XYZ file of C-alpha atoms in Angstrom:
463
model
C 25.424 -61.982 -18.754
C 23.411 -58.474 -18.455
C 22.779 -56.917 -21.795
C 25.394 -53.944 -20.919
C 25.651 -52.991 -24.606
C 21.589 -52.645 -24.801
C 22.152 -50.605 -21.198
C 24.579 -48.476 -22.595
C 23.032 -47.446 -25.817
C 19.486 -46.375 -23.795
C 21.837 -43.988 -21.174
C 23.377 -42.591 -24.389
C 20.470 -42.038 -26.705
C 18.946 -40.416 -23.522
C 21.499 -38.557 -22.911
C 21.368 -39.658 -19.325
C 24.433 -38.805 -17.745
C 28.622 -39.167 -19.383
C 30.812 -41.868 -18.012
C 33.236 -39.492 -16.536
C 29.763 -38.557 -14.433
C 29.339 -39.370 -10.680
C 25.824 -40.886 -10.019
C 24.295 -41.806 -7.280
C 22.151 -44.995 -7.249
C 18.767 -44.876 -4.914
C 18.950 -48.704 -4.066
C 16.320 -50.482 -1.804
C 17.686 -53.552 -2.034
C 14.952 -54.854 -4.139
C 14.990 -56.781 -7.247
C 15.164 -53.446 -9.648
C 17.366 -51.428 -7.800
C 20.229 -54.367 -7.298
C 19.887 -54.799 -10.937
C 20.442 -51.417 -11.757
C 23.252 -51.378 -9.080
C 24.712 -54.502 -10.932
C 24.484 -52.759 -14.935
C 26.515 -49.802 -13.433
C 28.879 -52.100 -12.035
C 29.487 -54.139 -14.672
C 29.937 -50.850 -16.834
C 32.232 -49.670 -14.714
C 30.877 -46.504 -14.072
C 31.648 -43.897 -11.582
C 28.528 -44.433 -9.033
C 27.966 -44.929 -5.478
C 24.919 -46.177 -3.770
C 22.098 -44.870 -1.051
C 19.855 -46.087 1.090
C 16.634 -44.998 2.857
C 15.446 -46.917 5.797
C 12.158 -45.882 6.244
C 11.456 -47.765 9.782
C 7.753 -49.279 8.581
C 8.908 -52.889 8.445
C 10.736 -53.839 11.969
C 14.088 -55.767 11.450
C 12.820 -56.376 7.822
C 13.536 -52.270 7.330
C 16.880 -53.325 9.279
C 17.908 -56.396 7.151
C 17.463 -54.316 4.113
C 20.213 -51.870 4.844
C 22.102 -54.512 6.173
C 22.066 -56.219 2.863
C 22.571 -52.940 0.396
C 25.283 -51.876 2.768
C 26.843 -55.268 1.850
C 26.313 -54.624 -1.600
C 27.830 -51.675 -1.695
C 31.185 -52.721 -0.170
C 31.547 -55.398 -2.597
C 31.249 -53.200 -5.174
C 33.728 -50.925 -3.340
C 31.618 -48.013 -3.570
C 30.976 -45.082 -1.004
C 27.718 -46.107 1.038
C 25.248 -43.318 2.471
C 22.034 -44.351 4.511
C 19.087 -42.776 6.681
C 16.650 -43.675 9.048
C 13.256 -41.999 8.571
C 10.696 -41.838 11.465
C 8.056 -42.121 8.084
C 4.824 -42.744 9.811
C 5.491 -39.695 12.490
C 5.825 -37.625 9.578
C 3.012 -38.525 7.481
C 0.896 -38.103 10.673
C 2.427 -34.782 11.325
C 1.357 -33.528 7.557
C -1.584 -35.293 7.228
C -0.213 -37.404 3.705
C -0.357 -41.162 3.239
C 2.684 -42.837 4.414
C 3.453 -43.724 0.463
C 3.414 -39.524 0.082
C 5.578 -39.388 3.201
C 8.216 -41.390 2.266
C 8.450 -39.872 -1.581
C 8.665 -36.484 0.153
C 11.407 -38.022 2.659
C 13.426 -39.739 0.234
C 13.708 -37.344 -2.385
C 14.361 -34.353 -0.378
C 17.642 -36.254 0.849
C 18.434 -37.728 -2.376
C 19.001 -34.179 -3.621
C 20.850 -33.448 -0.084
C 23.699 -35.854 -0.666
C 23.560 -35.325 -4.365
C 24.815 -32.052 -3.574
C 26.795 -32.788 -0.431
C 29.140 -35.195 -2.088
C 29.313 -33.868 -5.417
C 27.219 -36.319 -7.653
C 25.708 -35.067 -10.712
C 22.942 -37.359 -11.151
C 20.402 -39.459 -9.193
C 19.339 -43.171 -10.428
C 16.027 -44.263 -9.359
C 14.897 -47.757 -11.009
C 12.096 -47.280 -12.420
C 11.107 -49.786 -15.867
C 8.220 -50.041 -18.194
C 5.952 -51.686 -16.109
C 5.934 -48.862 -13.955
C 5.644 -46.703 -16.815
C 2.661 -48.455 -17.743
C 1.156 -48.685 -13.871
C 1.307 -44.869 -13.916
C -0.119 -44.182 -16.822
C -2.712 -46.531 -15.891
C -2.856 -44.555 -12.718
C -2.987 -41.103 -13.705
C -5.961 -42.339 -16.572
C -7.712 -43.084 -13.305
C -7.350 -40.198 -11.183
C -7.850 -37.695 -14.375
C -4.512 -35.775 -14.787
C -5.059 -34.921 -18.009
C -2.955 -35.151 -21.089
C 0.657 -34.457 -18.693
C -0.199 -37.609 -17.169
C 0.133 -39.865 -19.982
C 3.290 -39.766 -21.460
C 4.249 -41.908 -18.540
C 7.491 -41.596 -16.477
C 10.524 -39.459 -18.661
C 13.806 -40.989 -18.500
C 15.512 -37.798 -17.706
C 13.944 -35.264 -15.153
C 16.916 -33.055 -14.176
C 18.902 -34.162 -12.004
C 16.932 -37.321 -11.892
C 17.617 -40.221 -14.344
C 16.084 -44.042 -14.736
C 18.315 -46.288 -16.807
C 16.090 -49.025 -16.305
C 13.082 -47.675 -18.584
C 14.347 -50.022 -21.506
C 13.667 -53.101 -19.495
C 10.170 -54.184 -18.683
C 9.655 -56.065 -14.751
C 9.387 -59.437 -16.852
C 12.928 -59.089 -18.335
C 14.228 -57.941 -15.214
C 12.810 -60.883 -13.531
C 14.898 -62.836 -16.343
C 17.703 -61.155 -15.396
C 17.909 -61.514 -12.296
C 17.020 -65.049 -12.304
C 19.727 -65.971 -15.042
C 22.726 -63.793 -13.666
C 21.723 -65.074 -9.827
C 21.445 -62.076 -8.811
C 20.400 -61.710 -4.843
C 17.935 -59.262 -3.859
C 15.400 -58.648 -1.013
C 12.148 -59.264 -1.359
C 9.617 -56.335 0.212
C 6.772 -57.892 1.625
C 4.591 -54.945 1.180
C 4.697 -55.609 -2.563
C 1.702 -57.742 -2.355
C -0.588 -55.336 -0.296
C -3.109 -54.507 -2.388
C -3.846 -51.643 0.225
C -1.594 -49.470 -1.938
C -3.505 -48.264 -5.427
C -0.133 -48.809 -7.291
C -0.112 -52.504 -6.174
C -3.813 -52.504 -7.231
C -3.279 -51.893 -10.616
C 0.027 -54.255 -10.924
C -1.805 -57.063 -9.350
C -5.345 -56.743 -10.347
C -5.725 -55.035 -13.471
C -2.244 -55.568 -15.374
C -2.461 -59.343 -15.914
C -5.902 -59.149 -17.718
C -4.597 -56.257 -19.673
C -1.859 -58.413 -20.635
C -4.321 -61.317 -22.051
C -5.797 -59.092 -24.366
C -1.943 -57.530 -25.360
C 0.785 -59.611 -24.369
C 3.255 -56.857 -25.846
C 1.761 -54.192 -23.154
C 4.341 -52.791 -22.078
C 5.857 -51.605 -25.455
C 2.603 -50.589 -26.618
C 2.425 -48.076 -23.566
C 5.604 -46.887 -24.389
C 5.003 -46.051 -27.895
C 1.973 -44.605 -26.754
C 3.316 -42.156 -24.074
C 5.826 -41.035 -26.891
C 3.031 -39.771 -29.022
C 1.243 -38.339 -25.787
C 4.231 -36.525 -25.444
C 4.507 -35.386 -28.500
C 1.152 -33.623 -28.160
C 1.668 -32.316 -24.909
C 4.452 -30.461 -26.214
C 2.622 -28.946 -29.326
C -0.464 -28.504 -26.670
C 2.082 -26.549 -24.435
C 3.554 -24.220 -27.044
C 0.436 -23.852 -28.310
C -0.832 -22.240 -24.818
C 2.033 -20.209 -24.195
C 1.558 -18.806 -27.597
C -2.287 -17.516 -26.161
C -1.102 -16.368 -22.865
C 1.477 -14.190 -24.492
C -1.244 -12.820 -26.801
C -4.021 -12.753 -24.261
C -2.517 -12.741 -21.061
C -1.777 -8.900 -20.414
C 0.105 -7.781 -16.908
C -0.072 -4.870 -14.462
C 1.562 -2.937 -12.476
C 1.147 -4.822 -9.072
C 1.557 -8.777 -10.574
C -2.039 -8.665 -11.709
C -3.013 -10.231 -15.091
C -6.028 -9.055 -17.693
C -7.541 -11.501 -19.840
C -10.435 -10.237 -22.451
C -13.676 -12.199 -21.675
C -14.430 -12.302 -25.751
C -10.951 -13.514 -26.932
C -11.557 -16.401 -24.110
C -15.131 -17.221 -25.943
C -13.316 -17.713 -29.570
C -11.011 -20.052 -28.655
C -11.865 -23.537 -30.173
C -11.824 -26.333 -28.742
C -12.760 -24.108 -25.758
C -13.020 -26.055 -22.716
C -9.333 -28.274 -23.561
C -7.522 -24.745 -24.582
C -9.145 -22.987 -21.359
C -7.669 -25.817 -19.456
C -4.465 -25.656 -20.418
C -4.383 -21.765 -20.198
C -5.046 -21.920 -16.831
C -3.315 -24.615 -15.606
C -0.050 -23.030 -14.570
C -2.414 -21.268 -11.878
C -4.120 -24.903 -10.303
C -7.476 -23.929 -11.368
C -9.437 -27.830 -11.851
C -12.068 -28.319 -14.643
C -15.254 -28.242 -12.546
C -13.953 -23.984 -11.648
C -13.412 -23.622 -15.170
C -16.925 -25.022 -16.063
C -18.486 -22.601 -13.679
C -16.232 -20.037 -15.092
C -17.863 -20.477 -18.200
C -21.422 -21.118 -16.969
C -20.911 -17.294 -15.321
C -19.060 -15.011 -17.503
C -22.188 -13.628 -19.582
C -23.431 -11.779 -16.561
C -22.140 -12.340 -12.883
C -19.749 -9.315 -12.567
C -17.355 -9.262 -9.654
C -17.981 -13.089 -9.159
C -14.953 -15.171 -7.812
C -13.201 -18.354 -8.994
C -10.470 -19.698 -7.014
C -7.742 -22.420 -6.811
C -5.294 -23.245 -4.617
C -3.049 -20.463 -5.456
C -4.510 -18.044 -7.330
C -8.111 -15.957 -7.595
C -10.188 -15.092 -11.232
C -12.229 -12.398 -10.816
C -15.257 -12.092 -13.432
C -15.028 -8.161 -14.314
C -17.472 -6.959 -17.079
C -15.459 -7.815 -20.100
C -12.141 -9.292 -18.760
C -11.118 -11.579 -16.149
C -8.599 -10.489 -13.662
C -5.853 -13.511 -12.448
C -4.025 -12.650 -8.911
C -1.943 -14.973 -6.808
C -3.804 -15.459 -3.253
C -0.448 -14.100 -1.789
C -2.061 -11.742 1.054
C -1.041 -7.958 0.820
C 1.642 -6.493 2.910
C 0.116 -4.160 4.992
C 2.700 -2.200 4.683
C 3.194 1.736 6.028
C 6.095 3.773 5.419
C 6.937 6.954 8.058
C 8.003 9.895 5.288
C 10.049 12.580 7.602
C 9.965 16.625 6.516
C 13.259 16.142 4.578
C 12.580 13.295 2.964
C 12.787 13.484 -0.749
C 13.122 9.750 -2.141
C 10.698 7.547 -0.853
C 10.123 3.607 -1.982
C 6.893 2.006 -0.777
C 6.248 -1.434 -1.701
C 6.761 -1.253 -5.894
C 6.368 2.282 -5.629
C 8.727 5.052 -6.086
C 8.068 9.002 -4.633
C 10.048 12.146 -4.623
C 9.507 15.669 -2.482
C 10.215 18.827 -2.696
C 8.800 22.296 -1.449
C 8.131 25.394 -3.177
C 6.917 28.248 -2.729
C 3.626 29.837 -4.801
C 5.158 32.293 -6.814
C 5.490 31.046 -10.768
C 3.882 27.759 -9.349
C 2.185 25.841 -11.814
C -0.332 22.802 -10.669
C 0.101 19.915 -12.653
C -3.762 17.883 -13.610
C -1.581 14.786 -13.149
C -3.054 12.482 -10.755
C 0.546 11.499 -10.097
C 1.273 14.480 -8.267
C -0.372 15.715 -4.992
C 0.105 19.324 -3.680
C -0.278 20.680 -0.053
C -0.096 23.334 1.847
C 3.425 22.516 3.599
C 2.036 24.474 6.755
C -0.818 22.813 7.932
C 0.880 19.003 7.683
C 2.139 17.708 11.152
C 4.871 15.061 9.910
C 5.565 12.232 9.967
C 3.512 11.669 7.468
C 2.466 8.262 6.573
C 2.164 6.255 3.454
C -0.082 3.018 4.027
C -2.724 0.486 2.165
C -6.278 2.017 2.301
C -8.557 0.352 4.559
C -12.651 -0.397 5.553
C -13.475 2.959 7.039
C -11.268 5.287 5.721
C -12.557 8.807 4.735
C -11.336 11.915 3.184
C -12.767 15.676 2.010
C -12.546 15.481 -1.968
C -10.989 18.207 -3.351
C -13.625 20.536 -4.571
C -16.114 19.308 -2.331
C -17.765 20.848 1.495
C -18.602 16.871 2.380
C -16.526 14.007 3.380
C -16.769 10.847 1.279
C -15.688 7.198 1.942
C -12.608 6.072 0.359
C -14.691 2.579 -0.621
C -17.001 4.834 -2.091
C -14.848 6.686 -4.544
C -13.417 3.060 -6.234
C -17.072 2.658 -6.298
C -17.987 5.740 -8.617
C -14.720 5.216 -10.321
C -15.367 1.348 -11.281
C -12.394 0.303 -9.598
C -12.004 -4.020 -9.832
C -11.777 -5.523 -6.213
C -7.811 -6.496 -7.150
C -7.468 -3.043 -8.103
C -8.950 -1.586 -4.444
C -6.150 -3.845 -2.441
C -3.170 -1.914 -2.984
C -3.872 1.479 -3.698
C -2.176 3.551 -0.799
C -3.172 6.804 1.162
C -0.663 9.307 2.425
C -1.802 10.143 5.841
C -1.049 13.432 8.035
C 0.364 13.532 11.511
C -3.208 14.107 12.804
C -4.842 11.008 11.035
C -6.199 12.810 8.543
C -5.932 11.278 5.070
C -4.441 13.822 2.097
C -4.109 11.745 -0.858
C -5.909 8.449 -2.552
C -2.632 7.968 -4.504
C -3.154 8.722 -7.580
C -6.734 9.828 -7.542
C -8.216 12.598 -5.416
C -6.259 14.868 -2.465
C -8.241 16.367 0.269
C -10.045 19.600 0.329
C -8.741 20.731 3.344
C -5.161 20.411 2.743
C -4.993 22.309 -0.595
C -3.300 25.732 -1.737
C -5.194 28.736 -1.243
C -4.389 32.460 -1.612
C -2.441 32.803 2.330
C -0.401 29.944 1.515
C 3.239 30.506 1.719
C 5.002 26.894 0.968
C 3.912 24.266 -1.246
C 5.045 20.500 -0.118
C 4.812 18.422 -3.545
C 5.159 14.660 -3.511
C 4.956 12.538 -7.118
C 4.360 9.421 -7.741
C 7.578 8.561 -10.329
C 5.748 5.532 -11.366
C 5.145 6.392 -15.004
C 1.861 4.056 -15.426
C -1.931 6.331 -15.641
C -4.421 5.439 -12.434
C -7.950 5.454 -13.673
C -10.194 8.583 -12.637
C -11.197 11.707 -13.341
C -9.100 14.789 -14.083
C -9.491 17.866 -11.837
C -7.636 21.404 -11.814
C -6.532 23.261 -8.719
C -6.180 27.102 -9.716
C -5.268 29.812 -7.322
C -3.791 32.942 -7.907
C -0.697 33.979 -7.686
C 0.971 36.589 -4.792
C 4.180 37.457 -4.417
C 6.093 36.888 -1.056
């Protein structure tokens, strides 16, 4: 007889699904999956059972869904299957065929999870595989995550089997006669999983015949201090970890240098952003004195400014341009809110607030436009005879290179440019004593730009 009682009391303590639950049993037709098949049976629980036929073994691929169908209406269950072309698509996304058939299987899983209304997925998964993984992930160097092993409850994915190890399901099997299909490629030792069961497991277990538990009891304390270790680096980001206006994050270069142990907390502060060890390293090697150097990972950019560090995504910039009509007076561009109005100069007062740009309403050909800056723009500064690169203001004003990318210019009908936003307008568009109407646009946006205050005075006439 199975040890339902033992089976039972793991899915409970777990808290891996309630009997009233539907689940939905990933079955193979190997010797794991049939037993787990054969526990939920026996429970009577409310499950039914899929297949994936993944097309890499001939009529062997065939026979297998053959048999699990079989299995399946025994049980009087509802049956789902597919049929993957698996090598075609590990070809067509360059992945092993071990990644390609993951990807494949679990992407339907969830598809008929949700199709026919199960609330759980059952892979079989045991402690030996708990152990091979951990083994596996010691190997490749995943760090402390990788070491609490596989968790018997992932969200919508469960494994019921993680009580057993493969000896006892071997027992099992054999005792109950339970049939099963055996996969051939199971003793490949092409595949670095099978590696480490075949080669490197059985001399383990000389030294530890009890390996599998001792893994276990391991991964629990691993877990234990991942989960401190987590806490522990949200705890910094909230403190150090401060964010702008456009998704970009500041990070004070000397608060970095006091943490202790350094290189395991910098890690783990970074880690949510895919930056690897050897980056960090270099990180470290550089931050003393190689301003505006970069440090990237797959998804997001550090740049090394003077005393901070600046974290973007590596999601390119829209470049975005808005057309703003002579009526307009609410304008939205990108995160950016402006308003419009026109006045005339009598009582007129000019606000220092590099916020707000004012122009003289007759010499503008609109549209206007509202776009990113780019290489090659150039404007009059207000106050000045000579024209002046935009690229060369952020220079003077010690703009980073994430702040450069989205600051916008408003642009005339002509080409000309009239505003940085939120730094300098152009000398030729201001007021002067013949002008009649103002044209005013603010930026509602309440944060402060960096730069240097200026005054426009003229006098004032009555129309």
């Amino acid at each position: 007889m199975l040890p339902i009682a033992r089976f039972l009391e793991f899915t409970q303590r777990n808290q891996l699904f309630q009997k009233q639950e539907k689940v939905l049993l990933a079955v193979s037709g190997g010797r794991d999956s049939v037993l787990m098949a054969h526990f939920f049976n026996e429970a009577k629980l409310n499950f039914g059972i899929a297949h994936c036929n993944f097309g890499l073994r001939g009529k062997e691929s065939d026979d297998d869904e053959t048999f699990v169908r079989e299995l399946a209406s025994a049980f009087n269950v509802p049956f789902i299957t597919v049929r993957f072309a698996t090598a075609a698509f590990a070809e067509e996304n360059r992945i092993s065929i071990q990644m390609a058939a993951r990807e494949l299987r679990y992407n339907w899983f969830e598809e008929m999870r949700i199709q026919y209304g199960y609330q759980y997925i059952a892979v079989a998964h045991h402690q030996s595989d708990a152990t091979e993984t951990i083994l596996l992930n010691l190997v490749r160097g995943t760090g402390i995550s990788g070491l609490h092993g596989i968790r018997p409850k992932r969200v919508n994915i469960i494994r019921p089997l993680l009580f057993l190890s493969s000896e006892e399901i071997k027992e099992h099997v054999s005792s109950n006669n339970i049939q099963f299909r055996e996969d051939s490629s199971n003793s490949s030792v092409k595949y670095a999983r099978n590696k480490i069961r075949l080669n490197v497991i059985p001399h383990l277990r000389e030294l530890n015949p009890g390996l599998d538990e001792t893994f276990a009891s391991n991964s629990r304390r691993f877990e234990d201090i991942e989960e401190f270790l987590n806490m522990h680096a949200d705890s910094l980001r909230r403190t150090l970890f401060e964010t702008g206006e456009q998704g970009e994050t500041y990070i004070p270069i000397d608060k970095l240098k006091a943490l202790t142990p350094l290189k395991l907390l910098l890690f783990e502060l970074f880690k949510p952003y895919n930056f690897e060890e050897p980056v960090l390293d270099d990180l470290v090697q550089a931050w003393d004195g190689q301003s505006g150097k970069k440090f990237e990972s797959p998804t997001h950019t550090l740049l090394l400014d003077r005393q901070q560090l600046i974290l973007k995504s590596n999601e390119r910039p829209e470049t975005h341009e808005i057309l703003i009509e002579e009526h307009e007076n609410a304008i939205q561009w990108k995160h950016l809110y402006f308003k419009s109005r026109y006045e005339t100069t009598h009582g007129l007062t000019i606000s220092a607030r590099h916020e707000i740009a004012f122009f003289d309403a007759d010499l503008l050909q609109f549209p206007l436009k509202l776009r990113l800056w780019k290489k090659g723009d150039f404007f009059y500064p207000f106050g000045m005879k000579g024209k002046k690169k935009v690229s060369d203001l952020f220079t003077s004003l010690k703009l980073s290179l994430f702040s450069k990318e989205n600051v916008p210019v408003l642009e005339n009908g002509n080409g000309d440019i009239l505003w940085i936003v939120g730094f300098r307008t152009d000398d030729r568009y201001k007021i002067t004593p013949p002008t009649n109407r103002v044209f005013i646009l603010e930026n509602l946006n309440t944060h402060e730009q960096q730069g240097h205050v200026y005054r426009e005075t003229i006098p004032r006439k009555r129309l």
